[in-house]
mmCIF file of C-alpha atoms in Angstrom:
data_model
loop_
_atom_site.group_PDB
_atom_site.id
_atom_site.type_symbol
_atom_site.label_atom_id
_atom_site.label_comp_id
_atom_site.label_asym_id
_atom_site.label_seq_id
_atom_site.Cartn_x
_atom_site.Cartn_y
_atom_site.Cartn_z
ATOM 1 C CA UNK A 1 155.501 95.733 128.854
ATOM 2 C CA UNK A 2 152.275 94.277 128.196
ATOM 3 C CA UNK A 3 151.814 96.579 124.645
ATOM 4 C CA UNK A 4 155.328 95.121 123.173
ATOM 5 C CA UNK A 5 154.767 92.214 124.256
ATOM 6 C CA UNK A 6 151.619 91.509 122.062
ATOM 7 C CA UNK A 7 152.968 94.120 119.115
ATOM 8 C CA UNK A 8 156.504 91.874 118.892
ATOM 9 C CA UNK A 9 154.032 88.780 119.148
ATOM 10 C CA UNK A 10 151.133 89.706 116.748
ATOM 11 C CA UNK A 11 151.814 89.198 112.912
ATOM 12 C CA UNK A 12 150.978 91.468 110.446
ATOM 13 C CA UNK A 13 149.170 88.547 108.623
ATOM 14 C CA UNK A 14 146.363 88.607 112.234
ATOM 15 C CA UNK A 15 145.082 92.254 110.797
ATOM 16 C CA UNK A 16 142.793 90.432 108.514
ATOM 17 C CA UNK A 17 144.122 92.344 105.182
ATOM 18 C CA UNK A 18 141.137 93.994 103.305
ATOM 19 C CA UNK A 19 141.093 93.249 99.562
ATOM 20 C CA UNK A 20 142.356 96.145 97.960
ATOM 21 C CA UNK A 21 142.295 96.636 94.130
ATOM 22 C CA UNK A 22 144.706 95.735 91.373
ATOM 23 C CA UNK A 23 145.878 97.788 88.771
ATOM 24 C CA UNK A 24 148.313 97.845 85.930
ATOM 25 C CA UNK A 25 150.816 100.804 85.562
ATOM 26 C CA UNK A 26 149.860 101.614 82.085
ATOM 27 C CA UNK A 27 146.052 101.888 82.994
ATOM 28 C CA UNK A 28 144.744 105.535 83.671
ATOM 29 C CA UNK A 29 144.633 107.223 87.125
ATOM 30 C CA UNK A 30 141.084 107.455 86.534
ATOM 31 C CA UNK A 31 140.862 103.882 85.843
ATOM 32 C CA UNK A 32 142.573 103.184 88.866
ATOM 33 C CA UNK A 33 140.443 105.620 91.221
ATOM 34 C CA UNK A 34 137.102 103.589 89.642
ATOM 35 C CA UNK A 35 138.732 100.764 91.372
ATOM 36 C CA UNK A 36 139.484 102.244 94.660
ATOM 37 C CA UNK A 37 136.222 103.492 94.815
ATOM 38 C CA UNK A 38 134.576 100.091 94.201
ATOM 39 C CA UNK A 39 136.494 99.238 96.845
ATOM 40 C CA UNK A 40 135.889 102.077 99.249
ATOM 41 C CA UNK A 41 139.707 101.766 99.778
ATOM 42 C CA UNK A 42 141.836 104.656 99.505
ATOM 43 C CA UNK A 43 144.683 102.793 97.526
ATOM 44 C CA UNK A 44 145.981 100.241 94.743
ATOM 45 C CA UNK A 45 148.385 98.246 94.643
ATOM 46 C CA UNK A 46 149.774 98.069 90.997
ATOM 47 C CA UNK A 47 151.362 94.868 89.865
ATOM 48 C CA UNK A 48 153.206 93.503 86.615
ATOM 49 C CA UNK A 49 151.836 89.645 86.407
ATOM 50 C CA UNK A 50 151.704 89.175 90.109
ATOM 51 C CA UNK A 51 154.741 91.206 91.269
ATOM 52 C CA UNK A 52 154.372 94.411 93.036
ATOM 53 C CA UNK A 53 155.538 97.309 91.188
ATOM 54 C CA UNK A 54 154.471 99.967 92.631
ATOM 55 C CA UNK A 55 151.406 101.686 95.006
ATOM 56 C CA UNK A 56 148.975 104.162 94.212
ATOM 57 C CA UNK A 57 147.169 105.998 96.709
ATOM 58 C CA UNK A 58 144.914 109.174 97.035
ATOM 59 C CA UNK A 59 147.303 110.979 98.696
ATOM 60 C CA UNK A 60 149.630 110.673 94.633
ATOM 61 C CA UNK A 61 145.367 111.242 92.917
ATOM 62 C CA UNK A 62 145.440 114.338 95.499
ATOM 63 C CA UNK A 63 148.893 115.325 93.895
ATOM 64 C CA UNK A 64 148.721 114.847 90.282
ATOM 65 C CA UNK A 65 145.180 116.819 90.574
ATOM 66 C CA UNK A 66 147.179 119.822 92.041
ATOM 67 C CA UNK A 67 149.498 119.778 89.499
ATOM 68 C CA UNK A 68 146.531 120.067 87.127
ATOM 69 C CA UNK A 69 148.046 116.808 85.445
ATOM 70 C CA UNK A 70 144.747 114.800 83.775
ATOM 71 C CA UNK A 71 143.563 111.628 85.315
ATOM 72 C CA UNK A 72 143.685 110.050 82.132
ATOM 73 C CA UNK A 73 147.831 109.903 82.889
ATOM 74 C CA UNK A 74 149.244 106.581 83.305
ATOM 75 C CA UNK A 75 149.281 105.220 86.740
ATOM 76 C CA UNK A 76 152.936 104.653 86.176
ATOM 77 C CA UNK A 77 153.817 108.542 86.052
ATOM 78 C CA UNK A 78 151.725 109.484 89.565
ATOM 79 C CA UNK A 79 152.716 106.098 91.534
ATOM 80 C CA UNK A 80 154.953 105.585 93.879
ATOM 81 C CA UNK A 81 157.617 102.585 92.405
ATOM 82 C CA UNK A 82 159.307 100.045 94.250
ATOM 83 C CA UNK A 83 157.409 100.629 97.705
ATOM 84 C CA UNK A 84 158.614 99.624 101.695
ATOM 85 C CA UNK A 85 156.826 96.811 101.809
ATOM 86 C CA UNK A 86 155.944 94.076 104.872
ATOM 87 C CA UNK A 87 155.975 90.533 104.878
ATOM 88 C CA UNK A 88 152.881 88.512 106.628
ATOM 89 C CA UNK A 89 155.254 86.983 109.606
ATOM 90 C CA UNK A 90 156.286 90.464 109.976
ATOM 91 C CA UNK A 91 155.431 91.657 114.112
ATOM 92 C CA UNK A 92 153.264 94.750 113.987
ATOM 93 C CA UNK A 93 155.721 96.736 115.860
ATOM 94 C CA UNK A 94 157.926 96.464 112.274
ATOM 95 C CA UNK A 95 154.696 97.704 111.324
ATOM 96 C CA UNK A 96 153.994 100.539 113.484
ATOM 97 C CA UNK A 97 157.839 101.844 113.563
ATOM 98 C CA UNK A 98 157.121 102.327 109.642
ATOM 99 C CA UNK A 99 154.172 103.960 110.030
ATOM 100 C CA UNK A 100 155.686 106.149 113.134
ATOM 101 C CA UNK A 101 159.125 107.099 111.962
ATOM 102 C CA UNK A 102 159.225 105.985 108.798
ATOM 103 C CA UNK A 103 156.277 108.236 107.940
ATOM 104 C CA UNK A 104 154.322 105.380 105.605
ATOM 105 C CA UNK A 105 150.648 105.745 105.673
ATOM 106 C CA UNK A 106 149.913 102.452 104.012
ATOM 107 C CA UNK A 107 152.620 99.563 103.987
ATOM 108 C CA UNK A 108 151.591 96.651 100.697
ATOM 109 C CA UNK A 109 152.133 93.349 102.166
ATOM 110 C CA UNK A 110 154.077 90.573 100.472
ATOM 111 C CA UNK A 111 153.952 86.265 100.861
ATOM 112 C CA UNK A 112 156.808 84.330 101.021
ATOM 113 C CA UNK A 113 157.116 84.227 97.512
ATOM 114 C CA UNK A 114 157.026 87.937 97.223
ATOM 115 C CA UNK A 115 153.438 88.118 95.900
ATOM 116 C CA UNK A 116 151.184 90.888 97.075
ATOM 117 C CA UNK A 117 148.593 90.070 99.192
ATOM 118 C CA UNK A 118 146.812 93.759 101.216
ATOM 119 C CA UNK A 119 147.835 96.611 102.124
ATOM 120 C CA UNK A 120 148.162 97.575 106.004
ATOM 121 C CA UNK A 121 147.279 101.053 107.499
ATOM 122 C CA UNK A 122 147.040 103.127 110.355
ATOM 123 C CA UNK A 123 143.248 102.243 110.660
ATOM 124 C CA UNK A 124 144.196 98.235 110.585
ATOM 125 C CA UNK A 125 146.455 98.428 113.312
ATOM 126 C CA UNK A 126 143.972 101.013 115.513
ATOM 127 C CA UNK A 127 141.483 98.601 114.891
ATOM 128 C CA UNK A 128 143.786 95.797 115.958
ATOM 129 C CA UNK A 129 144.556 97.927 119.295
ATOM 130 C CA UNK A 130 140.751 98.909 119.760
ATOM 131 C CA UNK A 131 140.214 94.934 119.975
ATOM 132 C CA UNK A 132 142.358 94.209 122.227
ATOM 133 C CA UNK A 133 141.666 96.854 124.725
ATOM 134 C CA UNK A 134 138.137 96.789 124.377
ATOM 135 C CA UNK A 135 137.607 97.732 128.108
ATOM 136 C CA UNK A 136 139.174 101.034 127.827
ATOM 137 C CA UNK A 137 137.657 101.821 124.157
ATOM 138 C CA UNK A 138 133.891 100.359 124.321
ATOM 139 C CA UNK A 139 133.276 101.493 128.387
ATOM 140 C CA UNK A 140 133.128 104.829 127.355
ATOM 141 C CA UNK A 141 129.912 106.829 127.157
ATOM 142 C CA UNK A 142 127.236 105.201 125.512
ATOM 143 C CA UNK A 143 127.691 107.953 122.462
ATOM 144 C CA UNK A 144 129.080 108.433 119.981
ATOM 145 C CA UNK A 145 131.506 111.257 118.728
ATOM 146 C CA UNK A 146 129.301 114.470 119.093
ATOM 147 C CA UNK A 147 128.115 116.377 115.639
ATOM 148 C CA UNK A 148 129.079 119.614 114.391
ATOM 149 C CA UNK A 149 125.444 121.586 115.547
ATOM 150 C CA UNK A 150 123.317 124.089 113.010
ATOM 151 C CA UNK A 151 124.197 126.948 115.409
ATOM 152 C CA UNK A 152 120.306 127.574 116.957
ATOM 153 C CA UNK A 153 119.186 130.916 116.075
ATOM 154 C CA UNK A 154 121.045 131.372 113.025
ATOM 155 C CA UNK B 1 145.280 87.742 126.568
ATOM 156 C CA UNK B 2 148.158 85.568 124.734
ATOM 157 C CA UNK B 3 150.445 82.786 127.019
ATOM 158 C CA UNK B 4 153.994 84.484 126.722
ATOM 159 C CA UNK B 5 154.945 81.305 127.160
ATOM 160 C CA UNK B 6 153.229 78.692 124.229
ATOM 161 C CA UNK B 7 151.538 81.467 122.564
ATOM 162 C CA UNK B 8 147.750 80.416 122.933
ATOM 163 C CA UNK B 9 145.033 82.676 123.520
ATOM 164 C CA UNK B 10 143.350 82.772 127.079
ATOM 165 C CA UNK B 11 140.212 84.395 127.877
ATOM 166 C CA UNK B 12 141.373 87.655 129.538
ATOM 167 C CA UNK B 13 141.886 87.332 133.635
ATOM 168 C CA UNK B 14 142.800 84.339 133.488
ATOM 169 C CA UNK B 15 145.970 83.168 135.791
ATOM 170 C CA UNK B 16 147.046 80.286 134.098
ATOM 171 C CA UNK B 17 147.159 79.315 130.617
ATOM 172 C CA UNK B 18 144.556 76.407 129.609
ATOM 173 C CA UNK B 19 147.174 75.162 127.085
ATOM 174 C CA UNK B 20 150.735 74.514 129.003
ATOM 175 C CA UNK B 21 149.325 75.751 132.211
ATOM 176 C CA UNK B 22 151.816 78.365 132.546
ATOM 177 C CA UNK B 23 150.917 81.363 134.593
ATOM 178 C CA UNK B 24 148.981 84.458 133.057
ATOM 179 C CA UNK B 25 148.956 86.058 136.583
ATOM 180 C CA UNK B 26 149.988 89.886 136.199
ATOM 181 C CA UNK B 27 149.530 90.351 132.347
ATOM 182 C CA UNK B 28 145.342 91.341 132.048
ATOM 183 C CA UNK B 29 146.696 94.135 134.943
ATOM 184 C CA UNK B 30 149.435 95.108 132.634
ATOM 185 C CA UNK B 31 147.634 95.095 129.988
ATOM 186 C CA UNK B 32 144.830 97.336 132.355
ATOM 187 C CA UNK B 33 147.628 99.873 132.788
ATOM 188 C CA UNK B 34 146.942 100.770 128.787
ATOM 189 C CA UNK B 35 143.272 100.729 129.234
ATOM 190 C CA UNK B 36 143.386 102.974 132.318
ATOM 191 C CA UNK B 37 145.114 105.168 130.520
ATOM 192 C CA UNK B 38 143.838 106.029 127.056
ATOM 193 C CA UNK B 39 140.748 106.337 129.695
ATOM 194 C CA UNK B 40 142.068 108.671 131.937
ATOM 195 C CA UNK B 41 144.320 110.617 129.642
ATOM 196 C CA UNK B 42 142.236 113.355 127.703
ATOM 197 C CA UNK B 43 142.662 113.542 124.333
ATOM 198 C CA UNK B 44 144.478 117.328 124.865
ATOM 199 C CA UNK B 45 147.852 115.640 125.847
ATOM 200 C CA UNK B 46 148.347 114.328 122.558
ATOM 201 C CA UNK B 47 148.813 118.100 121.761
ATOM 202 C CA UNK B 48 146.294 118.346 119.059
ATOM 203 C CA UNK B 49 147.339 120.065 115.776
ATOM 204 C CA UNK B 50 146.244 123.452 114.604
ATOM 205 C CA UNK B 51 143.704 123.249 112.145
ATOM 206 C CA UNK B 52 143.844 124.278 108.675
ATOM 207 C CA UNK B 53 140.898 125.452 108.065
ATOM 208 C CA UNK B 54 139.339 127.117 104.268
ATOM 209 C CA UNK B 55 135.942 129.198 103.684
ATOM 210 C CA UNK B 56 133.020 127.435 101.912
ATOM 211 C CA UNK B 57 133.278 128.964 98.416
ATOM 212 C CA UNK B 58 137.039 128.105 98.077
ATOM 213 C CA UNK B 59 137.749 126.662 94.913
ATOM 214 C CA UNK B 60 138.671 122.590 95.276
ATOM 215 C CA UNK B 61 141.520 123.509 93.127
ATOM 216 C CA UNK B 62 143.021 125.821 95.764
ATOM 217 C CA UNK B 63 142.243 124.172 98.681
ATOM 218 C CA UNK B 64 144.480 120.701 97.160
ATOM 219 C CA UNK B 65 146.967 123.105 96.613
ATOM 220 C CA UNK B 66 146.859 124.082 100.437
ATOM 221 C CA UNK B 67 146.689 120.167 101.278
ATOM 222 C CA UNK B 68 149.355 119.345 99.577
ATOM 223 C CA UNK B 69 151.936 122.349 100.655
ATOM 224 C CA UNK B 70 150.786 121.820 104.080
ATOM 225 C CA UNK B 71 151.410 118.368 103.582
ATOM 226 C CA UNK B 72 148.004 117.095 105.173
ATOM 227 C CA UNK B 73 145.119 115.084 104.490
ATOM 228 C CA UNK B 74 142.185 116.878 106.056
ATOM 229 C CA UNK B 75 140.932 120.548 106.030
ATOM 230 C CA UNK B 76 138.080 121.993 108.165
ATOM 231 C CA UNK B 77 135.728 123.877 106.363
ATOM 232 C CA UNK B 78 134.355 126.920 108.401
ATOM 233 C CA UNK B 79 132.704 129.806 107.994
ATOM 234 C CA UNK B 80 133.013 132.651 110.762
ATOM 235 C CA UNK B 81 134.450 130.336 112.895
ATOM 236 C CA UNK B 82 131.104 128.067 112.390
ATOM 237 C CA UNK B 83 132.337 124.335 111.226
ATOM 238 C CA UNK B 84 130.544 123.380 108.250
ATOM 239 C CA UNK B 85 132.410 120.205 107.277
ATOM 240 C CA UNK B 86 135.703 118.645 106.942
ATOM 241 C CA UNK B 87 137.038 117.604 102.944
ATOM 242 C CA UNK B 88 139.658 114.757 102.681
ATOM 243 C CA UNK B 89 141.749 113.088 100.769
ATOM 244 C CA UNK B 90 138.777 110.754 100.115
ATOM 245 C CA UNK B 91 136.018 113.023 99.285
ATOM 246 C CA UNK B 92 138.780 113.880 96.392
ATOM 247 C CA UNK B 93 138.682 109.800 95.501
ATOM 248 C CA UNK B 94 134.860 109.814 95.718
ATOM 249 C CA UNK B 95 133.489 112.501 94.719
ATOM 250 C CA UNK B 96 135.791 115.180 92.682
ATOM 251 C CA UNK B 97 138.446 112.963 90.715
ATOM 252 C CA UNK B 98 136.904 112.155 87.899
ATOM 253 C CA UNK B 99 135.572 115.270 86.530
ATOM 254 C CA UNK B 100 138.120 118.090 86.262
ATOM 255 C CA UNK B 101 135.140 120.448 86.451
ATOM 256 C CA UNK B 102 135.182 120.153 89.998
ATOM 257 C CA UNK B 103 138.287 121.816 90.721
ATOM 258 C CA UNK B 104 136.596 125.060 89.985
ATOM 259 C CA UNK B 105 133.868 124.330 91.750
ATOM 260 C CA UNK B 106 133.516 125.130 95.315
ATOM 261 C CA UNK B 107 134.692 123.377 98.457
ATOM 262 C CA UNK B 108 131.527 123.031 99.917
ATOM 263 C CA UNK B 109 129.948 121.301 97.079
ATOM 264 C CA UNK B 110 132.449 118.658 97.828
ATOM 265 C CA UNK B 111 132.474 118.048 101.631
ATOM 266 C CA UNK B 112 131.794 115.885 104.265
ATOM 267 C CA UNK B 113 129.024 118.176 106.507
ATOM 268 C CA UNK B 114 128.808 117.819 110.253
ATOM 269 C CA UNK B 115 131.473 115.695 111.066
ATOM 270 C CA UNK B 116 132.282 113.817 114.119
ATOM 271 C CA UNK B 117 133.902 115.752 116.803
ATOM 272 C CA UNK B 118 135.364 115.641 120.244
ATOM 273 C CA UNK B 119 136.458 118.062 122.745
ATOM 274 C CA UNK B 120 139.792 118.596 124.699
ATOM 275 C CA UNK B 121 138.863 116.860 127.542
ATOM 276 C CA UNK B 122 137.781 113.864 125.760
ATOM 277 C CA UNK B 123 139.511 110.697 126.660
ATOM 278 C CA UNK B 124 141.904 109.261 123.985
ATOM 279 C CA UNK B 125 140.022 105.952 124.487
ATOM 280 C CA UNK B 126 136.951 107.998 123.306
ATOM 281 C CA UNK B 127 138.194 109.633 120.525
ATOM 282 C CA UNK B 128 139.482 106.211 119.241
ATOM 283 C CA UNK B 129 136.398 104.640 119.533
ATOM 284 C CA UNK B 130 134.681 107.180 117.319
ATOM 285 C CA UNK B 131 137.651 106.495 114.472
ATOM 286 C CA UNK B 132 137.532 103.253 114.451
ATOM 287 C CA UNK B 133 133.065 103.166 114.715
ATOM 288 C CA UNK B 134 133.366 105.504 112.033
ATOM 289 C CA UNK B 135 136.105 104.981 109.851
ATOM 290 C CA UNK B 136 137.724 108.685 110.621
ATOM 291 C CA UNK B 137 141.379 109.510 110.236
ATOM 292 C CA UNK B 138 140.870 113.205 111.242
ATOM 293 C CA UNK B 139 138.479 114.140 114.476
ATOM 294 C CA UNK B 140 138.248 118.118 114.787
ATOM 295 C CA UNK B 141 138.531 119.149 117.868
ATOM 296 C CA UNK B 142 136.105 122.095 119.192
ATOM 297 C CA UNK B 143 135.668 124.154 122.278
ATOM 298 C CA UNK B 144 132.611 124.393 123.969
ATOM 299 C CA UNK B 145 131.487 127.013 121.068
ATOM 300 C CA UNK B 146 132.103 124.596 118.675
ATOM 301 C CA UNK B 147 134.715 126.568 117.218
ATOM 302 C CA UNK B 148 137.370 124.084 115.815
ATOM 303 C CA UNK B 149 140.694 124.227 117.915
ATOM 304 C CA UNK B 150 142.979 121.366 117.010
ATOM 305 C CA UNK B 151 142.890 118.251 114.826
ATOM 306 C CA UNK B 152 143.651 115.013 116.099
ATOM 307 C CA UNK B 153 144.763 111.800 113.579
ATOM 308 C CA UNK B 154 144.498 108.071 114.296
ATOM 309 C CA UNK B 155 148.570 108.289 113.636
ATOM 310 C CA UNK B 156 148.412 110.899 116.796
ATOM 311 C CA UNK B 157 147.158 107.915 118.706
ATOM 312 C CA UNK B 158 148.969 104.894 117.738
ATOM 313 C CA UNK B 159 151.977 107.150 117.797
ATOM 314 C CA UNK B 160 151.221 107.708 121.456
ATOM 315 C CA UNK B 161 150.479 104.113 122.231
ATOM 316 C CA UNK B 162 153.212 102.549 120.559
ATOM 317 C CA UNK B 163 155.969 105.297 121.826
ATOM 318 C CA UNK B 164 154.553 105.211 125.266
ATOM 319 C CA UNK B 165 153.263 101.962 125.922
ATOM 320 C CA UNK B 166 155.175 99.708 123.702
ATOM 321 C CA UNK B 167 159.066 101.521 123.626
ATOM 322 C CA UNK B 168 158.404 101.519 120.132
ATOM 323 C CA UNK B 169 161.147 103.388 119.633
ATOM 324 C CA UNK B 170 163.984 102.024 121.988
#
């Protein structure tokens, strides 16, 4: 199958990994989200020195602001510790069976030495597919998605 | 197109591979039978999900409440059965997190208006140019009212791709 063939071939480290923002664990959530939006990423990775700890994303800011928790709580008490993590020579179908069954939205990705280095997502690897099937994706009609209308007459 | 063989990359259609001039012949049509058909498949056999959808002058605070029971990342925001705008997890990063003020405040104040949509019969290969042009996770889907019936995810599609396409799961 052509598809497997280039997912157990590609490496996770071919996505081009975005930069994604750095936090501590004892910073604030709101300190955190500053970042993220700096970034226009929708997630941090947060490191002690330069080893992963954790990852914070706005799926957890979503949560803690249901809870009616502050944003001025640590990062450490709305993160999610010890994260599934990928390595750079991973293949993208590691990748995509994480995101698939393992229900990850966002995988950090580690070096050889276990350093952080991105994030992948779901839009990464779409965009990854989108490339290489550019025939099917970009001969579509010259439009783009249709907008929600101001109902005429209303 | 990638040389099973040494690995290099080759201009797609090629037959053999400029590098150890082994032969390409077959994959660009294999690789055809993916385009062909996220192009021919409409975007309805994914099985879009229903929406969730809130009125305008819902509080944020409720609505994240809904998100998170729900366990999604998108709501449509609609009012007598009129789409208004879709809120995500990102218009909470951008625009209500850092005031707690906002959580009282009303959905609407807080959304993204007139979003990008598709219909049914929409081609997955359309739908997934529009995410990736745009940036979208979510795509509402409406009827030819534009009344929103289902919501489609980029995960919907690489789910389908990678499951279908790629044994993903075998």
């Amino acid at each position: 199958m052509f598809l497997r063939h280039l997912l157990t071939t590609s490496r996770v480290g071919q996505l081009g990994l975005k930069d994604v923002p750095v936090v501590r664990a004892d910073q604030t959530v709101a300190a955190a989200a500053r970042e993220m939006r700096s970034h226009s990423h929708g997630s941090a990775l947060v490191c002690q020195g330069r080893q992963l700890t954790g990852i914070f994303t706005e799926r957890d800011l979503l949560k803690l602001l249901a809870a009616g928790k502050s944003v001025e709580t640590p990062v450490a008490e709305a993160m999610t510790a010890a994260p599934r993590t990928v390595k750079v020579d991973d293949s993208l179908m590691v990748v995509i069976q994480l995101l698939d069954e393992g229900g990850y939205r966002r995988l950090p990705v580690i070096d050889a030495a276990g350093q952080p280095v991105g994030i992948v997502d779901v839009k990464s690897v779409v965009h990854f597919l989108v490339e290489h099937f550019p025939k099917a994706v970009y001969n579509q009609a010259p439009r783009v998605l249709s907008r929600a209308k101001d109902r005429e007459g209303a | 197109m990638k040389c099973p063989d040494c690995g290099s990359e080759n201009v797609p259609g090629a037959d053999e591979c400029q590098e150890c001039g082994g032969s390409l012949w077959g994959l660009d049509a294999q690789g055809n039978e993916v385009e062909q058909s996220i192009t021919a498949h409409p975007i309805q056999v994914l099985c879009p999900r229903e929406p969730i959808c809130v009125a305008p002058q819902t509080p944020v605070r409720d609505v994240l409440a809904e998100m998170v029971a729900r366990n999604i990342g998108c709501v449509i925001v609609e009012d007598s059965a009129q789409l208004l705008g879709v809120f995500t997890e990102r218009d909470v990063l951008n625009k209500v997190a850092l005031d707690e003020q906002n959580l009282s405040r009303p959905v609407s104040e807080f959304m993204t208006p007139n979003p990008a949509t598709a219909t049914k019969s929409d081609s997955i290969g359309y739908v997934l140019q529009g995410m990736d042009l745009g940036g979208y996770r979510h795509i509402p889907i409406v009827n030819s009212a534009d009344i929103v019936v289902g919501m489609i995810s980029s995960r919907d599609i690489l789910r389908f791709m990678a499951v279908k396409y790629a044994g993903s799961r075998n």
